[in-house]
Coordinates of C-alpha atoms and ligand atoms in Angstrom, one line a residue:
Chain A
X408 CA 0.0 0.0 0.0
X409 CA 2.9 2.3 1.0
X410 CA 6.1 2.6 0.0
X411 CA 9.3 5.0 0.5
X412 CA 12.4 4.7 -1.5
X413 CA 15.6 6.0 -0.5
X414 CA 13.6 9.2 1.3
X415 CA 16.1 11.5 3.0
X416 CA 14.8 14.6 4.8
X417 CA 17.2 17.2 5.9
X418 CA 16.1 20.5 7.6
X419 CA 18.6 23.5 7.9
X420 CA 19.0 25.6 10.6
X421 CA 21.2 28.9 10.0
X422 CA 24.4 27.4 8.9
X423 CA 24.4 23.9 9.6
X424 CA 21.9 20.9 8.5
X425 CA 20.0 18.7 10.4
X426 CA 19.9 15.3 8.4
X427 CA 16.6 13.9 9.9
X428 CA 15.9 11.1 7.7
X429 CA 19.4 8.9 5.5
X430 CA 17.9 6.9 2.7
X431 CA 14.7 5.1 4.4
X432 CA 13.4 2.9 2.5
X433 CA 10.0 0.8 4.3
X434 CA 7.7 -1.1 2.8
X435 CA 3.6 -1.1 4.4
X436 CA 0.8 -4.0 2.8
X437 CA -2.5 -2.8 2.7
X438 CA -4.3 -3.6 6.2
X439 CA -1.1 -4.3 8.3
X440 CA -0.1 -3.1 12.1
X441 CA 3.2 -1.8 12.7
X442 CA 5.3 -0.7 15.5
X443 CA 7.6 2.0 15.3
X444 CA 10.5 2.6 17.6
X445 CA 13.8 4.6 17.9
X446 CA 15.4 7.1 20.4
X447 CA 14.0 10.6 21.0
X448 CA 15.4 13.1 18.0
X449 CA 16.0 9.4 15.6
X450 CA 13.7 10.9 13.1
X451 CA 10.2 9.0 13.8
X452 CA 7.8 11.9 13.5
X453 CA 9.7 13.3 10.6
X454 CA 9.0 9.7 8.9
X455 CA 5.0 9.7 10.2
X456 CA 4.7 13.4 8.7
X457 CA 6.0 12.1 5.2
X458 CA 3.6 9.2 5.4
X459 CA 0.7 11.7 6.3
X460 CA 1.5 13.8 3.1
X461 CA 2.2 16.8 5.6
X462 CA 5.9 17.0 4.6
X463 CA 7.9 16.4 1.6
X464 CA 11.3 14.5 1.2
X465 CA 14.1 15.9 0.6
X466 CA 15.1 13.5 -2.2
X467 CA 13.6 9.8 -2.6
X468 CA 10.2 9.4 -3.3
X469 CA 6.7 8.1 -1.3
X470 CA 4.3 5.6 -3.2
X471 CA 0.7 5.8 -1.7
X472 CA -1.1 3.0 -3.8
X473 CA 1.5 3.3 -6.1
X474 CA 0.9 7.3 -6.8
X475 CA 3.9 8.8 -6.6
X476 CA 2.3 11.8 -3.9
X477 CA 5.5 14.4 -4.8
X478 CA 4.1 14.7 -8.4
X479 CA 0.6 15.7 -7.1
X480 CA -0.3 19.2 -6.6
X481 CA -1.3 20.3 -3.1
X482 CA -4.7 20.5 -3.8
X483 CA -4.4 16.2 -4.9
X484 CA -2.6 15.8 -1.4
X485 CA -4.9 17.9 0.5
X486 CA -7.6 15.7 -0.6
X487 CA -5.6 12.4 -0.6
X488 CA -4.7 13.3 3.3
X489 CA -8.6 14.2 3.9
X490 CA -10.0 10.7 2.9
X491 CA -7.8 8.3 3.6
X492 CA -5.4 9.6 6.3
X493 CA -5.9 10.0 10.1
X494 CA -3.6 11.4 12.0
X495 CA -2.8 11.7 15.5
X496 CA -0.2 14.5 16.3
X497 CA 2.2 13.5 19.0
X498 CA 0.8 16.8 20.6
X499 CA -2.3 16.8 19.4
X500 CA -3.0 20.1 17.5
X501 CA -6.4 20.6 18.8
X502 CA -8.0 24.1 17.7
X503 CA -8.5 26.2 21.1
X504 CA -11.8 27.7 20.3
X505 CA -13.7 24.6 19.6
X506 CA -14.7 21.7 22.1
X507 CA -14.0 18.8 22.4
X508 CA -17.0 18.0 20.1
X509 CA -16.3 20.7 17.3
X510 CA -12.8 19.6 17.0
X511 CA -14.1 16.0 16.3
X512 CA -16.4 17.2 13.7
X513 CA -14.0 19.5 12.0
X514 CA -12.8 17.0 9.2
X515 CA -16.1 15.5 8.4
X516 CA -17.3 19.6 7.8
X517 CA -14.5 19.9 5.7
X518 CA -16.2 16.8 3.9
X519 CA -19.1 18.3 3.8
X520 CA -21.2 15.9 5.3
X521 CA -24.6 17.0 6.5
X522 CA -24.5 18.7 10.5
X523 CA -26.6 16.0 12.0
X524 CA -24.7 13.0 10.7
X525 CA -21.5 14.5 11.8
X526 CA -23.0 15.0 15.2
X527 CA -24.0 11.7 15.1
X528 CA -20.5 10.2 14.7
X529 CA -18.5 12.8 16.9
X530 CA -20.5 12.0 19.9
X531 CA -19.8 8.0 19.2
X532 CA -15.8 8.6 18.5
X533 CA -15.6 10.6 21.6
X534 CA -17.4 7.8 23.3
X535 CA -15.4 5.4 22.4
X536 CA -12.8 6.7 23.9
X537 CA -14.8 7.6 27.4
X538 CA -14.9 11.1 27.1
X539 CA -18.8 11.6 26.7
X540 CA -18.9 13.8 29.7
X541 CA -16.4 16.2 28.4
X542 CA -18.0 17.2 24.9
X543 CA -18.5 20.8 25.9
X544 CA -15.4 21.3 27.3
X545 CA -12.4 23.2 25.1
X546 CA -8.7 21.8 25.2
X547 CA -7.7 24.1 27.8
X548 CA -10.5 22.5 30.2
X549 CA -9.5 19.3 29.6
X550 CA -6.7 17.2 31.5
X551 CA -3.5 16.3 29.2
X552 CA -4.9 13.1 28.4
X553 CA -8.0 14.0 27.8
X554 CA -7.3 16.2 25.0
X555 CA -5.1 13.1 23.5
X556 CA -8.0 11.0 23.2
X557 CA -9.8 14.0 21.8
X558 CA -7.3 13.9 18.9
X559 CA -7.1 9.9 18.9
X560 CA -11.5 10.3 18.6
X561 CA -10.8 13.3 15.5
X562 CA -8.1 11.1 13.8
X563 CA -10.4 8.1 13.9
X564 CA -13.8 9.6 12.9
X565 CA -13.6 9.7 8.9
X566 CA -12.8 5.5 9.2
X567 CA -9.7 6.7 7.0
X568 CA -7.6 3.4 5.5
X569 CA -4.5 4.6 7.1
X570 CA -4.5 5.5 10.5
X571 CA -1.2 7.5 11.6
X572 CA -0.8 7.7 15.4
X573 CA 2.6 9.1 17.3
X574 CA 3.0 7.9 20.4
X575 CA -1.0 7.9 21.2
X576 CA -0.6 6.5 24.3
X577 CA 2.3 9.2 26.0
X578 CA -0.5 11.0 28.5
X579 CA -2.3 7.9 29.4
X580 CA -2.4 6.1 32.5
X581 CA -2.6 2.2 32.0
X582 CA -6.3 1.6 31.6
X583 CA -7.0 4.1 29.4
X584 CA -3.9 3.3 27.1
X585 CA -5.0 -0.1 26.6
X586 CA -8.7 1.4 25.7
X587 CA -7.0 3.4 23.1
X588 CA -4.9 0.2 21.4
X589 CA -8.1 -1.8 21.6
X590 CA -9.7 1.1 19.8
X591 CA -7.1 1.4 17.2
X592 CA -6.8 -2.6 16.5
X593 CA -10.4 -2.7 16.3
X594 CA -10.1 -0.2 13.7
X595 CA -7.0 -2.3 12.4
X596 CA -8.8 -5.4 12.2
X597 CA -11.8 -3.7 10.0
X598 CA -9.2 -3.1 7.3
X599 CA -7.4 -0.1 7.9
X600 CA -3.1 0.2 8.2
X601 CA -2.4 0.6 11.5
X602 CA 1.5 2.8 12.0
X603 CA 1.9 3.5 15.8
X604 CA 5.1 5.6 16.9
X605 CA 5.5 4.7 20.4
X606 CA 8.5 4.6 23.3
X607 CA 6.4 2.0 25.3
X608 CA 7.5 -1.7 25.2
X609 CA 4.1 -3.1 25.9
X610 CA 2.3 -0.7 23.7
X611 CA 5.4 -2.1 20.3
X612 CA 4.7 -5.7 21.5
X613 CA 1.2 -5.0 20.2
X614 CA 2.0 -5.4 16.7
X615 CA 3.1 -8.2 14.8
X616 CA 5.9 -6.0 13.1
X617 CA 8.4 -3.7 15.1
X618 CA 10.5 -1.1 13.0
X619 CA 13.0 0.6 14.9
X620 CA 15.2 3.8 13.9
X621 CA 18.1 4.6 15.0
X622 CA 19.8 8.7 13.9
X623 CA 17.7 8.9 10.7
X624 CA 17.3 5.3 10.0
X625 CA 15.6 2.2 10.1
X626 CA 17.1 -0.8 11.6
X627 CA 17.2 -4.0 10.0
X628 CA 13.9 -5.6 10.6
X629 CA 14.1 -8.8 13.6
X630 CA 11.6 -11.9 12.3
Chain B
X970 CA 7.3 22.0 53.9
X971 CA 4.2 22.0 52.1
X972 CA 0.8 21.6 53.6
X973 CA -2.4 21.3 51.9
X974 CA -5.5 21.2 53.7
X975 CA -8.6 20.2 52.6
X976 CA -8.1 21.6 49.2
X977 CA -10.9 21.7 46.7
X978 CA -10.5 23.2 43.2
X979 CA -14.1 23.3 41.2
X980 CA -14.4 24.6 37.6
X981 CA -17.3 26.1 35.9
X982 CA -18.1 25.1 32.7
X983 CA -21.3 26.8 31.1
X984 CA -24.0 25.2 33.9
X985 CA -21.8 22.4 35.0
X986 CA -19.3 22.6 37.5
X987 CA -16.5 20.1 37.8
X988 CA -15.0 18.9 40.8
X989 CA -11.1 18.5 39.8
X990 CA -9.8 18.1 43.6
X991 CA -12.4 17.5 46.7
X992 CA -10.7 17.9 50.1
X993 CA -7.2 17.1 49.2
X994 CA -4.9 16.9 52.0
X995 CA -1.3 16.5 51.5
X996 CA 1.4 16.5 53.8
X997 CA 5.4 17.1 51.9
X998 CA 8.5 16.9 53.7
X999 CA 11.3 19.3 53.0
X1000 CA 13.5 17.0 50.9
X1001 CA 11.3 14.4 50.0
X1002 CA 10.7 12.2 46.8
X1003 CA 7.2 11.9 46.0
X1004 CA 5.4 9.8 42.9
X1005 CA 2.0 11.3 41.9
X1006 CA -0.5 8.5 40.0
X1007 CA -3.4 8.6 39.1
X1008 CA -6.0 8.0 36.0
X1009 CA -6.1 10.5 33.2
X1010 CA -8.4 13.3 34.5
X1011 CA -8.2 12.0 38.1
X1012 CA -6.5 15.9 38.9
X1013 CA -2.5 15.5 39.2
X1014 CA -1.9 18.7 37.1
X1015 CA -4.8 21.0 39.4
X1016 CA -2.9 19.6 42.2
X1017 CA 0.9 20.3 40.6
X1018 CA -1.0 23.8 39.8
X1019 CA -1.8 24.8 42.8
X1020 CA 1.5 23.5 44.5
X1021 CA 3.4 25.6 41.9
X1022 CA 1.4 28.1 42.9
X1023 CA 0.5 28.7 39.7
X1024 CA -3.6 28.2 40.7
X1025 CA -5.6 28.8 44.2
X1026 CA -7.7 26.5 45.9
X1027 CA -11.5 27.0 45.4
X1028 CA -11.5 25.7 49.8
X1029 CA -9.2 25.0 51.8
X1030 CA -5.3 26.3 52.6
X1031 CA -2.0 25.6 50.6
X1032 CA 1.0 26.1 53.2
X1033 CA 4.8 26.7 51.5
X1034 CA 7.2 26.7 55.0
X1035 CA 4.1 27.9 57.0
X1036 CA 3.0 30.8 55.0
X1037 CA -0.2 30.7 53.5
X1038 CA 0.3 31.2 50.0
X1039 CA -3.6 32.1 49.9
X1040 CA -2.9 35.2 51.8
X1041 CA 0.2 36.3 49.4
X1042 CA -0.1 39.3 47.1
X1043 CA 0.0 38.3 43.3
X1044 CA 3.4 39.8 43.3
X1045 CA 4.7 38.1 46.7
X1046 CA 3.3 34.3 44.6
X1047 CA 4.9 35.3 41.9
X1048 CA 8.4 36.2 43.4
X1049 CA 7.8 33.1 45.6
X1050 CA 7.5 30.9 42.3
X1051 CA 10.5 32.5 40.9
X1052 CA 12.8 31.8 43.7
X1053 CA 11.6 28.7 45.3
X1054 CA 10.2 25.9 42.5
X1055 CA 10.6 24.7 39.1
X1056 CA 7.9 23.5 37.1
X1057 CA 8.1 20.9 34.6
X1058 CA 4.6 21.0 32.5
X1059 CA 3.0 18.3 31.1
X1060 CA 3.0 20.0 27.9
X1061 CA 6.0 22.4 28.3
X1062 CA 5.1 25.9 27.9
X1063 CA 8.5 27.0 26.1
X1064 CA 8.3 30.3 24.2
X1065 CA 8.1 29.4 20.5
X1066 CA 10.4 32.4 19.5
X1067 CA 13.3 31.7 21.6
X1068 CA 15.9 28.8 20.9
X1069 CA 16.7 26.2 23.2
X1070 CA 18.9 28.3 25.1
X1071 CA 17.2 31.4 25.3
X1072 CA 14.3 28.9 27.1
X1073 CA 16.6 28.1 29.5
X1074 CA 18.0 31.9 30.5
X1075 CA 14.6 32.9 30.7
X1076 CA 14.0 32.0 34.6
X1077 CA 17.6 33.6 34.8
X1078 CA 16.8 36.8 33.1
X1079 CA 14.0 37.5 35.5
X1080 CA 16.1 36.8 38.6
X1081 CA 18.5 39.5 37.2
X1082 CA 21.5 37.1 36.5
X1083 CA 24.2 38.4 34.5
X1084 CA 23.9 37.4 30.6
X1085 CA 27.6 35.9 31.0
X1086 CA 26.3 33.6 34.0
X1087 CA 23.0 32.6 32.2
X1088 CA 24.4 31.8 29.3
X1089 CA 27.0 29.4 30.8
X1090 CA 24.6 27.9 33.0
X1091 CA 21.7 27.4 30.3
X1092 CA 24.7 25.5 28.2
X1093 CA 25.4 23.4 31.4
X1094 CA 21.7 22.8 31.9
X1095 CA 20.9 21.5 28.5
X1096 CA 24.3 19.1 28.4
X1097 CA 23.0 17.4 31.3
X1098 CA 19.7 16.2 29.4
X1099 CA 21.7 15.8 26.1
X1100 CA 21.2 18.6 23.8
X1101 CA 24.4 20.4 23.2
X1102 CA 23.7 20.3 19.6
X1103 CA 20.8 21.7 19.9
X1104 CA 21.1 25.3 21.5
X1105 CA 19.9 27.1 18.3
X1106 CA 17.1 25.0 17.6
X1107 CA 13.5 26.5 18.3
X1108 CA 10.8 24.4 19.5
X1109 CA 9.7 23.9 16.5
X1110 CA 12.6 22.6 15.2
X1111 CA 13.2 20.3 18.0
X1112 CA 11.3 16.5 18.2
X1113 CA 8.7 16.1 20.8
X1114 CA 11.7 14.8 23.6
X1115 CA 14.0 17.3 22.8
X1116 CA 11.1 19.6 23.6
X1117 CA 10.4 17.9 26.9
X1118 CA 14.2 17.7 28.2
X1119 CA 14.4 21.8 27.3
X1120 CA 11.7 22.4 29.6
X1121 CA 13.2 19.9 32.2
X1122 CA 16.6 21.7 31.9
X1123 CA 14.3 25.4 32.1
X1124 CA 12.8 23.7 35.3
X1125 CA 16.1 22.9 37.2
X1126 CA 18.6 25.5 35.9
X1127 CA 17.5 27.9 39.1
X1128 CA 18.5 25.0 41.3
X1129 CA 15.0 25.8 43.2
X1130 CA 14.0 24.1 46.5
X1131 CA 10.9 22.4 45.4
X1132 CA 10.6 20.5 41.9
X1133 CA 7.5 19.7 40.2
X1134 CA 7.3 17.9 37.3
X1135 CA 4.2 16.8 35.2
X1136 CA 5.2 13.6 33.1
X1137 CA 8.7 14.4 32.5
X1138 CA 9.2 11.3 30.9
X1139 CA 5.7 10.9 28.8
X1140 CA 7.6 11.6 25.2
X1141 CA 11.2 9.8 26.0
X1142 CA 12.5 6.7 25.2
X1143 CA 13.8 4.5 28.5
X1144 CA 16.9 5.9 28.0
X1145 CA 16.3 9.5 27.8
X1146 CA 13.6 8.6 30.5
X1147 CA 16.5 7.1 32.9
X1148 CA 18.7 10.3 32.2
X1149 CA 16.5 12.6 33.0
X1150 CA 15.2 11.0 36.6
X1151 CA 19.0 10.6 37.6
X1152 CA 19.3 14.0 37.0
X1153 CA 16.0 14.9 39.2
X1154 CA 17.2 12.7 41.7
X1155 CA 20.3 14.1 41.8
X1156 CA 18.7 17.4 42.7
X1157 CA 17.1 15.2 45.2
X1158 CA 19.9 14.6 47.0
X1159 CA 21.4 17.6 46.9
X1160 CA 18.1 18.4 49.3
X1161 CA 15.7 19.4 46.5
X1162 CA 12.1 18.7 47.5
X1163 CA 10.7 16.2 43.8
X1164 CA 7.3 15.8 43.3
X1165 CA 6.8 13.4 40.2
X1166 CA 3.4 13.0 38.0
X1167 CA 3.6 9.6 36.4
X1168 CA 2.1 7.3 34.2
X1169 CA 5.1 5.1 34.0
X1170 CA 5.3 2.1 37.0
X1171 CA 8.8 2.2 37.1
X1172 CA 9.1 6.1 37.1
X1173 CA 6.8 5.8 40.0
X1174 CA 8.7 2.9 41.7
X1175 CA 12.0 5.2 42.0
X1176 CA 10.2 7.1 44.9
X1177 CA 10.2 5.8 47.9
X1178 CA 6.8 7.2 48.4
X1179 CA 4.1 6.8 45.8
X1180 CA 0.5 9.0 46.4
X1181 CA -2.4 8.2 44.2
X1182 CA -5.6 10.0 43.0
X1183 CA -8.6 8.6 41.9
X1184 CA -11.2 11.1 40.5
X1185 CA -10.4 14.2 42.6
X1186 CA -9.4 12.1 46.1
X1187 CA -5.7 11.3 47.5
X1188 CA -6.4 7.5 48.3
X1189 CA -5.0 6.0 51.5
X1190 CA -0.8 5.3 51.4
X1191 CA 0.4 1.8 51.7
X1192 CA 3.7 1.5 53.6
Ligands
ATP1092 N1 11.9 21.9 11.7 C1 13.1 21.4 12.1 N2 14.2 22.0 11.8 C2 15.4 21.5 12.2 N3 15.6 20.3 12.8 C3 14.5 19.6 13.1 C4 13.2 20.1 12.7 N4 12.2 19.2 13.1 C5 12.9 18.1 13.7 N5 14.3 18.4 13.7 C6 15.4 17.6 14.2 O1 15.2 16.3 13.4 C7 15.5 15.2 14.3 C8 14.3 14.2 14.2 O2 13.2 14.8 14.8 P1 11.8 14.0 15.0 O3 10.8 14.9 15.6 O4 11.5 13.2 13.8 O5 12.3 12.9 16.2 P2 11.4 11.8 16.9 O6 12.1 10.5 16.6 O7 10.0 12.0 16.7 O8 11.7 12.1 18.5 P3 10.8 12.1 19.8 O9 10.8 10.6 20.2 O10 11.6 12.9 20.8 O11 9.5 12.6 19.5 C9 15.7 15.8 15.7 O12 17.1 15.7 16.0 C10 15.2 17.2 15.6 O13 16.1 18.1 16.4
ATP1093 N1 -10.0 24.8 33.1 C1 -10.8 23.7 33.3 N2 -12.1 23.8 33.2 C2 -12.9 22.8 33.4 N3 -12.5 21.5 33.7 C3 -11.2 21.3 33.8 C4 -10.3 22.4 33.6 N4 -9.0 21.9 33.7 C5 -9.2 20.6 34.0 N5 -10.5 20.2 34.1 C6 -11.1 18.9 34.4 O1 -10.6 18.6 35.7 C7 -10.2 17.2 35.7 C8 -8.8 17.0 36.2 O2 -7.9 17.5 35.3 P1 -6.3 17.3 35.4 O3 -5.7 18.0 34.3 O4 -5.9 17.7 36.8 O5 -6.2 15.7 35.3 P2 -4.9 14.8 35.3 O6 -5.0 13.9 36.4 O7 -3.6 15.7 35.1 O8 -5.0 14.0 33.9 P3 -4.0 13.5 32.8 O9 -3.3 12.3 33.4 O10 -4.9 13.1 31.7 O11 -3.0 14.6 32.5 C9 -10.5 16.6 34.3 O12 -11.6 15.8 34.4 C10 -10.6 17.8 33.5 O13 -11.6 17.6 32.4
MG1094 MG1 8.4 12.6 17.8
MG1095 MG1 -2.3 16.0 33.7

């Protein structure tokens, strides 16, 4: 379903370069849940922000269903990202002045799907992930991992057949981290690609394929 | 060194009120090592808040060394917080426009520190958690740990008698994550009071005295 090939991604700052990503090349079949790992600053939400058509390599190129997605104009990738990506940001990017509900409808709006229906499915996403007593509530009157399951609930809503989620479970105590995962696999299970960035053992061991980086690149693959 | 008594912190929210903390009592020894747990929305970050005397209590007294910081003018708290703690947030606070070292002089430049002294202490803060590379980057231009360990250097760099940090470990990999709590503990010994919010069992299991919440309560101690 996904491919990279040879993507490097450096970033410059003043002077000197950053090289974030060195030639990864990563393979993803349609449907399949994968793990990835690496040290803080190895280049792992640089990687999940290429995947989510949000940044650009630097050279190399990204295959989405075999469309090469740096030959598409922005408008193409705005609309590629809009029905078939979901993406939770490792912090979150909830809009302030909506609540908890109106940041869950946002990307079915920008859909245009009718007010009731989105209604409708924003109450059950933010539901699912136990937060039906907080609808009315903005991100600043909501506890740190409340407004991550907010984002998990928005990235989640438009059933989208690759689901992007950096480190999902980092403000979450036990119980409600293992709601999120069984949240995600259900979604997992009912088709979609499943990428989780994540610094938690338990939460890696979850998928049947681990990928770790390491300074800008991936590891070879264990099993 | 710290008392609170009876604490209750209740929010408004349109019609609804919510009941964050209800008659928290806490007792903190000068010096001590404390781990804060507790399910996501259970109140940890009111309860850091108000210990960073960065909120008041709704009911109910918060004692720092036996004054009552209720009583305390705005600018008394606020020279109090500037002298006496360092705050970790759960979700960092740094100043987008400044770099990684300008983040770090801040607390410095309000204490009317020389720019010679800030700078070289900023430099030694931010080698301690690893990011001597990094001094120029921006927080944008930093990854979601390098983020966290500038706002854990910020935190300590004032060498303040009570430390309070929100999930200092939530975006780090285990080795980061070790780093930065020998650093704390350090601190520690050197006769720091820590108080530590934590998902993370074996964050929590490096105190030798864990306090819980559950939905606004302190629970009963074991041991
Ligand atoms: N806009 C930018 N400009 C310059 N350097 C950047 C920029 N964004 C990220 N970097 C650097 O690129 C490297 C990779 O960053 P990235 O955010 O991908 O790391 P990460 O693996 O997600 O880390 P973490 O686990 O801490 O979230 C880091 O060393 C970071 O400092
Ligand atoms: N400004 C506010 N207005 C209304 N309700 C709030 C506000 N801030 C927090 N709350 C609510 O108070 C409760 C406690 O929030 P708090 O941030 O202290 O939780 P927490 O224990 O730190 O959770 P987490 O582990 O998710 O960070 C939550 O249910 C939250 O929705
Ligand atoms: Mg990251
Ligand atoms: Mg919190």
């Amino acid at each position: 379903m996904i491919r990279l090939e040879e993507v490097w991604r450096i970033y410059r700052v003043g002077e000197s370069e950053v090289q974030a990503l060195k030639g990864v090349s990563l393979e993803i079949r349609r449907g399949e849940h994968l793990s990835l790992m690496g040290p803080s600053g190895s280049g792992k939400s640089t990687l999940m922000h290429i995947l989510g058509c949000l940044d650009r390599p630097t050279r190399g190129r990204y295959l989405f269903e075999g469309r090469d997605v740096g030959t598409l104009s922005d408008e193409e990738r705005s609309l590629l990202r809009q029905r078939e990506i979901g993406f939770v940001f490792q912090f979150f990017h909830l809009l302030p002045r909506l609540d908890a509900l109106g940041n869950v409808e946002l990307p079915m709006l920008f859909a245009g799907i009718p007010r009731g229906e989105r209604r409708r499915r924003a109450r059950e996403a933010l539901d699912a992930v136990g937060l039906s007593d907080r609808l009315d509530h903005r991100p600043d009157q909501l506890s740190g991992g409340q407004r991550q399951r907010v984002a998990i609930a928005r990235a989640v809503v438009m059933e989208p057949s690759l689901l992007l989620a950096d480190e999902p479970t980092g403000n979450l105590d036990r119980s409600s981290a293992g709601e999120v995962m069984e949240l995600l696999e259900a979604l997992n299970r009912a088709g979609r690609t499943l990428v989780v960035v994540t610094h938690d053992p338990e939460v890696a061991s979850r998928a049947p394929r681990v990928v770790r980086m390491s300074d800008g690149e991936l590891l070879e693959e264990e099993g």
